[in-house]
PDB file of C-alpha atoms in Angstrom:
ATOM      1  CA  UNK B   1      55.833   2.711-103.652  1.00 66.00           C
ATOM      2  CA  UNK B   2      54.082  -0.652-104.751  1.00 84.00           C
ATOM      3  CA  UNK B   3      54.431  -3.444-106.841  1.00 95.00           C
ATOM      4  CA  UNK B   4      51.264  -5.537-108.676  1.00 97.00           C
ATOM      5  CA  UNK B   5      52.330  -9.047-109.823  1.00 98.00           C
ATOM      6  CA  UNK B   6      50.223 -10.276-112.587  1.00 98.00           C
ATOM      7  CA  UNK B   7      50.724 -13.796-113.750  1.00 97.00           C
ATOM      8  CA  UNK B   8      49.778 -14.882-117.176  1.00 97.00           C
ATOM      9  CA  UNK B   9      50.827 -18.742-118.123  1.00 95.00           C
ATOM     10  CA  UNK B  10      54.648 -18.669-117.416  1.00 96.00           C
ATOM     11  CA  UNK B  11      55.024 -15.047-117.641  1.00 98.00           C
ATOM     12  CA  UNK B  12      54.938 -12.954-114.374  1.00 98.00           C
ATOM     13  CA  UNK B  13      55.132  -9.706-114.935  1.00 98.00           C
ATOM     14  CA  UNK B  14      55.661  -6.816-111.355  1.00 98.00           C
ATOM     15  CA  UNK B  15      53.763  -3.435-112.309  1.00 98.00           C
ATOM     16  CA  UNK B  16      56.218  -1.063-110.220  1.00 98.00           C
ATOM     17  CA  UNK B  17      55.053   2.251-109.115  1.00 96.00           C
ATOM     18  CA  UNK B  18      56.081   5.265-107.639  1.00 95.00           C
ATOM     19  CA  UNK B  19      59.962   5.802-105.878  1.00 95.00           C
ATOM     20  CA  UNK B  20      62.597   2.998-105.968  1.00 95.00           C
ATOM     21  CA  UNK B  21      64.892   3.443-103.031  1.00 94.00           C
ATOM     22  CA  UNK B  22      66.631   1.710-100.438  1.00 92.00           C
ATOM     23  CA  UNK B  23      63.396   0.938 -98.460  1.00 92.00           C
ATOM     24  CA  UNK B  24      60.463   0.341-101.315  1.00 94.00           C
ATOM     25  CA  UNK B  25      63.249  -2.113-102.940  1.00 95.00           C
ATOM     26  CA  UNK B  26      63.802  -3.994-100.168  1.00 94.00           C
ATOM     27  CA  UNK B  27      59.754  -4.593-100.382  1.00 94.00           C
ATOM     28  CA  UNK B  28      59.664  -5.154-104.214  1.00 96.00           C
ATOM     29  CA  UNK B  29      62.294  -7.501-104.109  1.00 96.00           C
ATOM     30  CA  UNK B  30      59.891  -9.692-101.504  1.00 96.00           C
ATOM     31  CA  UNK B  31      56.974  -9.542-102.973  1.00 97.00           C
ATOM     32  CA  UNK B  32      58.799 -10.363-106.518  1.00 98.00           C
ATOM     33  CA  UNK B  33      60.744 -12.779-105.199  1.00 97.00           C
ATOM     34  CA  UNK B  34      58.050 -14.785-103.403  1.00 97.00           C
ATOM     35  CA  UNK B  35      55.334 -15.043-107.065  1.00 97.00           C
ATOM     36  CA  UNK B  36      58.912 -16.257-108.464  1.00 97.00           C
ATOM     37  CA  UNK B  37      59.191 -18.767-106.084  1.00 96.00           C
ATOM     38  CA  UNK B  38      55.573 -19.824-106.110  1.00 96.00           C
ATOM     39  CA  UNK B  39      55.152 -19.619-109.929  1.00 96.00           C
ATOM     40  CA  UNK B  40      58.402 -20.428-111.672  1.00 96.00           C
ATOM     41  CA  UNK B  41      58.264 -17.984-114.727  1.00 97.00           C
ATOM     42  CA  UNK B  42      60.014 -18.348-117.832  1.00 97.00           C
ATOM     43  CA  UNK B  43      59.772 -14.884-118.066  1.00 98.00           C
ATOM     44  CA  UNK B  44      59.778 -11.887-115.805  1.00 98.00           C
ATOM     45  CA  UNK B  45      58.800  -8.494-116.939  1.00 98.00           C
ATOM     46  CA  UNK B  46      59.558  -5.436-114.803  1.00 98.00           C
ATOM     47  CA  UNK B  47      56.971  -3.162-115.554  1.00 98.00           C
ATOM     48  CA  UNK B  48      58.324   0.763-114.728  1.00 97.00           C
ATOM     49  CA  UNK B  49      55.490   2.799-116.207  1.00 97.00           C
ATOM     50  CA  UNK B  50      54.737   4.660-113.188  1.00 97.00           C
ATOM     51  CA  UNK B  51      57.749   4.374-111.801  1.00 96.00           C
ATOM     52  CA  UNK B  52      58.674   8.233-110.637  1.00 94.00           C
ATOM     53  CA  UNK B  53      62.326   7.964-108.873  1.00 94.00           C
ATOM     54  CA  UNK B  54      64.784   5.400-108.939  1.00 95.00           C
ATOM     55  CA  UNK B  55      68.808   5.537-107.141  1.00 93.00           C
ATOM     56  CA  UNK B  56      71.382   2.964-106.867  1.00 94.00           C
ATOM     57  CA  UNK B  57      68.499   0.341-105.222  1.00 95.00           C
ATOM     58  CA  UNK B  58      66.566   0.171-108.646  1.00 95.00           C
ATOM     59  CA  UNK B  59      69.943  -1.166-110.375  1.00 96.00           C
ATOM     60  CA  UNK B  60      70.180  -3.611-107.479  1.00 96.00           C
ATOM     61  CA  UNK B  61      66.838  -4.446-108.046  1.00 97.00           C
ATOM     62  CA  UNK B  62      67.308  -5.462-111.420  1.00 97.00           C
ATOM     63  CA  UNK B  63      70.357  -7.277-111.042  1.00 97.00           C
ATOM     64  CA  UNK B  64      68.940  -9.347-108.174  1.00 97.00           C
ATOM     65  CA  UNK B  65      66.147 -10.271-110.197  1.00 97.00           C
ATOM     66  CA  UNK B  66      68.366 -11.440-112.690  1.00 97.00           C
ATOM     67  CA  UNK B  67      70.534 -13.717-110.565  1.00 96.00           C
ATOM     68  CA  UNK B  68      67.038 -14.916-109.173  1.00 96.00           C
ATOM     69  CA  UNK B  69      65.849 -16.027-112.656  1.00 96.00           C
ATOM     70  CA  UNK B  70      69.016 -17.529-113.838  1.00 95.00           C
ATOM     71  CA  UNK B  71      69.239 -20.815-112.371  1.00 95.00           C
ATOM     72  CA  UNK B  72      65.482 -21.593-113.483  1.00 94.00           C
ATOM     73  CA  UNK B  73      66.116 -20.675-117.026  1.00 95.00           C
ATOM     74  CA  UNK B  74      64.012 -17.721-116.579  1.00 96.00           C
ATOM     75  CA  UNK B  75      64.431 -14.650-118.939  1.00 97.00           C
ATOM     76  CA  UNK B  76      64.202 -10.626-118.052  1.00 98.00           C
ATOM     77  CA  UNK B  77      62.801  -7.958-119.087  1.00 98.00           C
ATOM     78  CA  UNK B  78      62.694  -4.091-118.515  1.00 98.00           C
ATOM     79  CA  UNK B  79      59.711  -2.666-119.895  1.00 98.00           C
ATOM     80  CA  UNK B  80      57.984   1.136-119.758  1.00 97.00           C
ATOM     81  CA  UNK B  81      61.247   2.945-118.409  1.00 96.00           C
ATOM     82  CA  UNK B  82      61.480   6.910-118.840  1.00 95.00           C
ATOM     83  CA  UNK B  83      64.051   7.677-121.037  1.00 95.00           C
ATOM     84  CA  UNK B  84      66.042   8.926-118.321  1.00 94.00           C
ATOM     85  CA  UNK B  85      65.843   5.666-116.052  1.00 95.00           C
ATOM     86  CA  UNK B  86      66.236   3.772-119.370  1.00 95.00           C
ATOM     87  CA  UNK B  87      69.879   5.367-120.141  1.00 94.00           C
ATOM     88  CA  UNK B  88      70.666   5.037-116.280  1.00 94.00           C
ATOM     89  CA  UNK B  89      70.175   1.198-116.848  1.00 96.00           C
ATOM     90  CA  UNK B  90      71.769   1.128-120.034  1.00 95.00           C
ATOM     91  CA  UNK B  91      75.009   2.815-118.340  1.00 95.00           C
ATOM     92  CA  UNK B  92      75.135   0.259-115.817  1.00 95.00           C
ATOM     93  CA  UNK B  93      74.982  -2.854-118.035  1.00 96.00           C
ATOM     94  CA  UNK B  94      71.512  -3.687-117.492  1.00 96.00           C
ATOM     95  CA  UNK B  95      70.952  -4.187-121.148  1.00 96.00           C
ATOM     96  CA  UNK B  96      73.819  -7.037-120.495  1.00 95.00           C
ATOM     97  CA  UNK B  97      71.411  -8.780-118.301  1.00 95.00           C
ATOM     98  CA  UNK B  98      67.679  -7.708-119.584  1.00 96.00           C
ATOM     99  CA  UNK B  99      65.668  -7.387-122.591  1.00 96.00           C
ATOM    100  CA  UNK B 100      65.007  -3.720-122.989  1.00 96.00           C
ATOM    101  CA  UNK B 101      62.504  -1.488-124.428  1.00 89.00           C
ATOM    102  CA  UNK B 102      60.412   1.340-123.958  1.00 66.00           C
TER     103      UNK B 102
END
């Protein structure tokens, strides 16, 4: 369970990896949320290549991120997610909230 945050110009995009649960979320969404906060993106890419495992916390993830970005314009997107964490996201309304893609 980690998360890289590269920044490039105004687009900061967290390389997740391994299990998203209840405890490595409540780490990703500090270290996301603090390069946010220091580097105002106007976009934020959620990177879940090597993401393994997600439950409930990976939604909650997402949709914090979301109401994080929203009052500085920012945009999100969901990038890299196995087809089976894709449709999970796509049944709870993520695609609502997110650009998606594979």
């Amino acid at each position: 369970m980690s998360v890289k945050i590269v920044v490039n110009g105004e687009v900061l995009t967290a390389f997740l990896d391994g299990e998203i649960d209840h405890h490595s979320a409540s780490v990703m969404r500090s270290e996301i949320d603090s390069a946010v906060e220091k580097n105002m993106p106007t976009m934020l890419i959620l990177d879940f290549r090597d993401v393994t495992f997600m439950d409930s916390s990976g939604i909650g993830l997402v949709m914090g991120r979301y109401k994080v970005l929203k009052p500085i314009g920012g945009e999100l997107h969901i990038t890299n997610a196995s087809p089976h964490i894709h449709k999970v996201m796509k049944l709870a309304g993520l695609d609502r909230l997110a650009k998606m893609d594979r």
